[in-house]
JSON list of C-alpha atoms in Angstrom, two decimals:
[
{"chain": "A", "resi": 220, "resn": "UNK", "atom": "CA", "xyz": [42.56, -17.06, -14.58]},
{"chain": "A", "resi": 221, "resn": "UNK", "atom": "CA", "xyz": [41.31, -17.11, -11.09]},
{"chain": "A", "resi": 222, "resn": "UNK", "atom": "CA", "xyz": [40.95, -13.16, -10.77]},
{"chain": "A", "resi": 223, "resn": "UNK", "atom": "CA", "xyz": [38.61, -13.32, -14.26]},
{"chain": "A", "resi": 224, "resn": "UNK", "atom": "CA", "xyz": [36.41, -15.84, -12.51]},
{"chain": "A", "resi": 225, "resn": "UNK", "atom": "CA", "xyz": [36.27, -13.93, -9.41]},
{"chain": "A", "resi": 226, "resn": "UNK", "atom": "CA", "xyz": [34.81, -10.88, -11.39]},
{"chain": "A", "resi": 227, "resn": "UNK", "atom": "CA", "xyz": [32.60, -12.64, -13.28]},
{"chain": "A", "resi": 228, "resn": "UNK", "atom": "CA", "xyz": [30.82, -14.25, -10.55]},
{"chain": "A", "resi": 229, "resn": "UNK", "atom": "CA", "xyz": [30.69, -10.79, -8.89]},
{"chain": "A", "resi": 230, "resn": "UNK", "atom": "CA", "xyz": [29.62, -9.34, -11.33]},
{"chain": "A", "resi": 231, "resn": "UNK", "atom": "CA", "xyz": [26.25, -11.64, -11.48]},
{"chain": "A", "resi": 232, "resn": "UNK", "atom": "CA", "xyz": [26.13, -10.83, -7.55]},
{"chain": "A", "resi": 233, "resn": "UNK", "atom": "CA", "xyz": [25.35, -7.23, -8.38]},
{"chain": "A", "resi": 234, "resn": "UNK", "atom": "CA", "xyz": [22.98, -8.00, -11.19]},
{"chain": "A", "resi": 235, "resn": "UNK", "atom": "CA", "xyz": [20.98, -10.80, -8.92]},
{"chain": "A", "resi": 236, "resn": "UNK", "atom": "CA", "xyz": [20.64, -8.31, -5.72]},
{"chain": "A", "resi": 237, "resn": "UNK", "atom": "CA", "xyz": [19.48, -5.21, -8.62]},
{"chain": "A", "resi": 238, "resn": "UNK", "atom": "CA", "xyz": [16.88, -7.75, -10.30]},
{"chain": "A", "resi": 239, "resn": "UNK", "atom": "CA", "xyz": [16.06, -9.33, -6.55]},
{"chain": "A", "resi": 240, "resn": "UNK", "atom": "CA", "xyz": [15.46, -5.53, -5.41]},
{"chain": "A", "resi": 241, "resn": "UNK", "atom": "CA", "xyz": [13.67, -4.42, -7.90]},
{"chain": "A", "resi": 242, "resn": "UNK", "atom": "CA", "xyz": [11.43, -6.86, -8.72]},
{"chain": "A", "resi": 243, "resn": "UNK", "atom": "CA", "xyz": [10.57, -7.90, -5.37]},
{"chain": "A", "resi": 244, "resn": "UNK", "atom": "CA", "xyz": [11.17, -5.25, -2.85]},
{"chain": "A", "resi": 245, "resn": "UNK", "atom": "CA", "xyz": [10.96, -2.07, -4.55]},
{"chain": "A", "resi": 246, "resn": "UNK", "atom": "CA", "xyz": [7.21, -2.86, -5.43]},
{"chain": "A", "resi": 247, "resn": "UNK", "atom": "CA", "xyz": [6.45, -4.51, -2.08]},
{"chain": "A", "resi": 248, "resn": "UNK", "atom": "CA", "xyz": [7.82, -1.28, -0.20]},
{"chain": "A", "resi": 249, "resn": "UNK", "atom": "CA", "xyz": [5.80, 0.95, -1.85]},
{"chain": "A", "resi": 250, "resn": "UNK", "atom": "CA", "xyz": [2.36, -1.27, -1.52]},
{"chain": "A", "resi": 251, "resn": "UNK", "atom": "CA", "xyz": [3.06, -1.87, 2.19]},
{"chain": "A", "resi": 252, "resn": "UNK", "atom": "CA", "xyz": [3.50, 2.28, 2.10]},
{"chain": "A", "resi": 253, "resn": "UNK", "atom": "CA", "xyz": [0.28, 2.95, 0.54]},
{"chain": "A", "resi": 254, "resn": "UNK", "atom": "CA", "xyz": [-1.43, 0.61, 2.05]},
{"chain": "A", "resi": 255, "resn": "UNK", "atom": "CA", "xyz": [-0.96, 1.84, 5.34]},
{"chain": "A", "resi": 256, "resn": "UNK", "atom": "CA", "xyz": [-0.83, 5.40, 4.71]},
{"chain": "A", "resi": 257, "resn": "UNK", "atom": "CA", "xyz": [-4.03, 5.66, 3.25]},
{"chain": "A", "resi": 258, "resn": "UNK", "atom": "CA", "xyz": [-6.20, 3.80, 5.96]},
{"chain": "A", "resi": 259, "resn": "UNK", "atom": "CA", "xyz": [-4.20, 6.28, 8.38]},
{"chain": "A", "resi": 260, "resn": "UNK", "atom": "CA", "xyz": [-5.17, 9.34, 6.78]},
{"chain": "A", "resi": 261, "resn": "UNK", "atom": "CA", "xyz": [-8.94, 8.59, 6.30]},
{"chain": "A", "resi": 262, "resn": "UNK", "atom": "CA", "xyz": [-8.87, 7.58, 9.71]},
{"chain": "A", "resi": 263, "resn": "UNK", "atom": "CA", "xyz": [-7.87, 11.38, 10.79]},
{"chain": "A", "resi": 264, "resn": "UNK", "atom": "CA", "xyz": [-10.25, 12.52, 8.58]},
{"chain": "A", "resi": 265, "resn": "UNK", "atom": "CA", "xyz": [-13.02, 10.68, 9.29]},
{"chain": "A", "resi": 266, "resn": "UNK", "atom": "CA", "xyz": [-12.95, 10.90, 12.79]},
{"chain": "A", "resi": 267, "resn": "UNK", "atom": "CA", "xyz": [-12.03, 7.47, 14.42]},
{"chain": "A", "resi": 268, "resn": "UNK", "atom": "CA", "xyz": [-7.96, 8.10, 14.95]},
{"chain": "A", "resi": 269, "resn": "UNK", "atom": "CA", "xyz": [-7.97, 7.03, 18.41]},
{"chain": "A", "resi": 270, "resn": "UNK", "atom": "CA", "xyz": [-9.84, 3.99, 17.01]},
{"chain": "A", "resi": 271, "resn": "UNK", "atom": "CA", "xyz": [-7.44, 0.92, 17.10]},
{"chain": "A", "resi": 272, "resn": "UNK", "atom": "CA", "xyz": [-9.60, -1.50, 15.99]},
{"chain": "A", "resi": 273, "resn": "UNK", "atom": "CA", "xyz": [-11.47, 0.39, 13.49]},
{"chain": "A", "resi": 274, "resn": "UNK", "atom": "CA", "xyz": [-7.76, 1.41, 12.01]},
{"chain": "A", "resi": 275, "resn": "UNK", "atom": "CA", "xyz": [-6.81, -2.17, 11.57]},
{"chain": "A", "resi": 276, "resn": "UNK", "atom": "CA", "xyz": [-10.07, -3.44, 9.88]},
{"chain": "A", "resi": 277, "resn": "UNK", "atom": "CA", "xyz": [-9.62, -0.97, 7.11]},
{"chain": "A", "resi": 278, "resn": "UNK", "atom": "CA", "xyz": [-5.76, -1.92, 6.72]},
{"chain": "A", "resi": 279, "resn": "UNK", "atom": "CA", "xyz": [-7.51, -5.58, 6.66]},
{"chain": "A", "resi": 280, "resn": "UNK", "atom": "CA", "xyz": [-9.85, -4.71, 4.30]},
{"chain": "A", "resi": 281, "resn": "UNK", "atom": "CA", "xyz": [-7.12, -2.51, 2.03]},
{"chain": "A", "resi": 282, "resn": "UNK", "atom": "CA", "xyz": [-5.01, -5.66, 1.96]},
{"chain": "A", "resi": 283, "resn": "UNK", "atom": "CA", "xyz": [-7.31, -8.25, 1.30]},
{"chain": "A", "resi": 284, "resn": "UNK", "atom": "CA", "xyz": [-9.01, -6.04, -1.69]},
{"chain": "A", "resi": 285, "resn": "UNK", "atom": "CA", "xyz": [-5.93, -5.54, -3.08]},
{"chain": "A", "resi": 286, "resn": "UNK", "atom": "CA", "xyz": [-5.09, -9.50, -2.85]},
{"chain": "A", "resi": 287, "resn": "UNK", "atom": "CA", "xyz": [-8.18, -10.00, -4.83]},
{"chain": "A", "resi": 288, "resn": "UNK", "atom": "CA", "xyz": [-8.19, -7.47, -7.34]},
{"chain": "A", "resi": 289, "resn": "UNK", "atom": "CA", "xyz": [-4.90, -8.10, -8.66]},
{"chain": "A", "resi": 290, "resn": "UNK", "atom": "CA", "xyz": [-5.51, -12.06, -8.74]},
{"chain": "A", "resi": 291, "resn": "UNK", "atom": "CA", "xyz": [-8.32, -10.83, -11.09]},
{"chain": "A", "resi": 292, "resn": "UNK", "atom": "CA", "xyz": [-6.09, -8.41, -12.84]},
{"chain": "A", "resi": 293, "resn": "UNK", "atom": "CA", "xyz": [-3.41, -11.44, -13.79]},
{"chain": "A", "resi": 294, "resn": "UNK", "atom": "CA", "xyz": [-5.81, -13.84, -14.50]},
{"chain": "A", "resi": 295, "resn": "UNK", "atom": "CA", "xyz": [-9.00, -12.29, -16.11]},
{"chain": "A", "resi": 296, "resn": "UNK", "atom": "CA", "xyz": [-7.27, -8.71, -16.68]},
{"chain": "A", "resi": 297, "resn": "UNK", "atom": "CA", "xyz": [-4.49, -7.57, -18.62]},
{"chain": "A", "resi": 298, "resn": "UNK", "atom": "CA", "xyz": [-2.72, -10.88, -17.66]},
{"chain": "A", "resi": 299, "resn": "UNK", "atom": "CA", "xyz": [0.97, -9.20, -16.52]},
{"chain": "A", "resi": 300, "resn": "UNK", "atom": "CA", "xyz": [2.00, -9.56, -13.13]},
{"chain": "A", "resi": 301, "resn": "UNK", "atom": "CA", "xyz": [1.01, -6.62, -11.60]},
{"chain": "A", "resi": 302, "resn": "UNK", "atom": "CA", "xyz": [-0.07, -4.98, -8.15]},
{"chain": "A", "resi": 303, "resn": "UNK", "atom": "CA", "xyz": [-3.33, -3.12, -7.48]},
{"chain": "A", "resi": 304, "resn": "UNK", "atom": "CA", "xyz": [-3.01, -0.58, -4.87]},
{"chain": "A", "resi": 305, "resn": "UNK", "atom": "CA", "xyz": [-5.27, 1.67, -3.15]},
{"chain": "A", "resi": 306, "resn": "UNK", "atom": "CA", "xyz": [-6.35, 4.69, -4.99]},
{"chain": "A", "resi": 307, "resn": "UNK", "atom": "CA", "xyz": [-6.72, 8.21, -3.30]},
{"chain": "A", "resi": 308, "resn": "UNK", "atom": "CA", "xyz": [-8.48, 10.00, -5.75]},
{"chain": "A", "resi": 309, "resn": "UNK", "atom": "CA", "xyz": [-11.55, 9.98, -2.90]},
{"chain": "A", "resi": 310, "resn": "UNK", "atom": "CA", "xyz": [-9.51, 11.90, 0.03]},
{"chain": "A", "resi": 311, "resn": "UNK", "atom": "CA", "xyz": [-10.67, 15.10, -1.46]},
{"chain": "A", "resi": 312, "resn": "UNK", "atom": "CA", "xyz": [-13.87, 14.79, -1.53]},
{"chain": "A", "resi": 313, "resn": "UNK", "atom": "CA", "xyz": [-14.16, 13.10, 1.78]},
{"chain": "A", "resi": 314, "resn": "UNK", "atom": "CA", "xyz": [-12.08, 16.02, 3.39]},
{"chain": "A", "resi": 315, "resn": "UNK", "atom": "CA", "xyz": [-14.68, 18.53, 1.67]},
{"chain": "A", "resi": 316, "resn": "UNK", "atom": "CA", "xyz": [-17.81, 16.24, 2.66]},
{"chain": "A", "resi": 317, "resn": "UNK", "atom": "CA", "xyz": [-16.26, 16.35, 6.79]},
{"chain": "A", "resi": 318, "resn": "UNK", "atom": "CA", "xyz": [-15.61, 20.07, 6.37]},
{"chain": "A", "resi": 319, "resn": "UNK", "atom": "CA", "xyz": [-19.07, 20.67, 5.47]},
{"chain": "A", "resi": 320, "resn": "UNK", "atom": "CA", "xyz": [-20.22, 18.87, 8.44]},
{"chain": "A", "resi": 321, "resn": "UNK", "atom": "CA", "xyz": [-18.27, 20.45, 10.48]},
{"chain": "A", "resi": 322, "resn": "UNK", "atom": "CA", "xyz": [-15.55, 18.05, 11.24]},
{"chain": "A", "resi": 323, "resn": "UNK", "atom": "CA", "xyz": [-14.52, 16.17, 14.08]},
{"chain": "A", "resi": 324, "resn": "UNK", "atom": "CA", "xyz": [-15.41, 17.49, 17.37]},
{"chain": "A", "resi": 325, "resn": "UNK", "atom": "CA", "xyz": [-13.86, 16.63, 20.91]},
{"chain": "A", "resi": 326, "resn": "UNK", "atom": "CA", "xyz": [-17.79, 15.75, 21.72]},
{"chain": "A", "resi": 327, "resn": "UNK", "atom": "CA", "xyz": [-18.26, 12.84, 19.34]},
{"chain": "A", "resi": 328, "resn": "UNK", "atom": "CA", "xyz": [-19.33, 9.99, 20.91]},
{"chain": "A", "resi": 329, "resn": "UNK", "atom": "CA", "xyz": [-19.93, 11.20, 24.44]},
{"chain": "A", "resi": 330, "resn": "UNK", "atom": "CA", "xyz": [-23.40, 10.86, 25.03]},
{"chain": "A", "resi": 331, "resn": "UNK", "atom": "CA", "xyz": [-25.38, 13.68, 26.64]}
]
C-alpha cells in the first residue's frame, strides 16, 4: 500500500515541475532572451556599443514597453494571458539604412 502511495505522489512531482516549467520559466527565458538580445544588436548596429548607459536605457525601455503592452493585450486585447515581446522585423532595414551611410566609423564622436 505504501509503495502505491509513494508513486502516486511522485508521479504529481513530475507533472507539477513540467506545468511549473513550462508555464513559468520556459516563457520567461525566452522574453529575458529577446529582450536583451535585441537592444544588443541594434546597439552594434547603430553605433553606440561601447555605450553603457545608452545600452541599458533601451533594455529599460524594451522591458517597460513590453510590461505595458501586454497589460493592454490581457485586459483590452485578446484577453489570454500572454507576453508581448520585442519584434525584429526593423533590424533589416536599419542595417541597410547604416550601410548606406556608411556605417560606424572609429571617428564618431571625436570632435575635430
Amino acid at each position: 500500500m505504501s509503495k502505491v502511495i509513494a508513486k502516486k505522489c511522485n508521479s504529481s512531482l513530475r507533472f507539477v515541475t513540467l506545468v511549473i516549467f513550462n508555464v513559468f520559466l520556459q516563457p520567461f527565458i525566452s522574453l529575458i532572451g529577446s529582450l536583451i538580445l535585441l537592444p544588443v544588436l541594434i546597439s552594434e548596429i547603430l553605433c553606440f556599443r561601447d555605450e553603457i548607459v545608452v545600452l541599458s536605457k533601451i533594455i529599460s525601455a524594451s522591458i517597460l514597453f513590453q510590461g505595458v503592452i501586454t497589460l493592454l493585450q490581457s485586459t483590452f486585447g485578446i484577453r489570454l494571458p500572454i507576453t508581448q515581446g520585442c519584434s525584429f522585423s526593423f533590424i533589416p532595414p536599419a542595417i541597410a539604412l547604416m550601410s548606406f551611410y556608411g556605417g560606424c566609423s572609429d571617428e564618431e564622436g571625436k570632435s575635430s
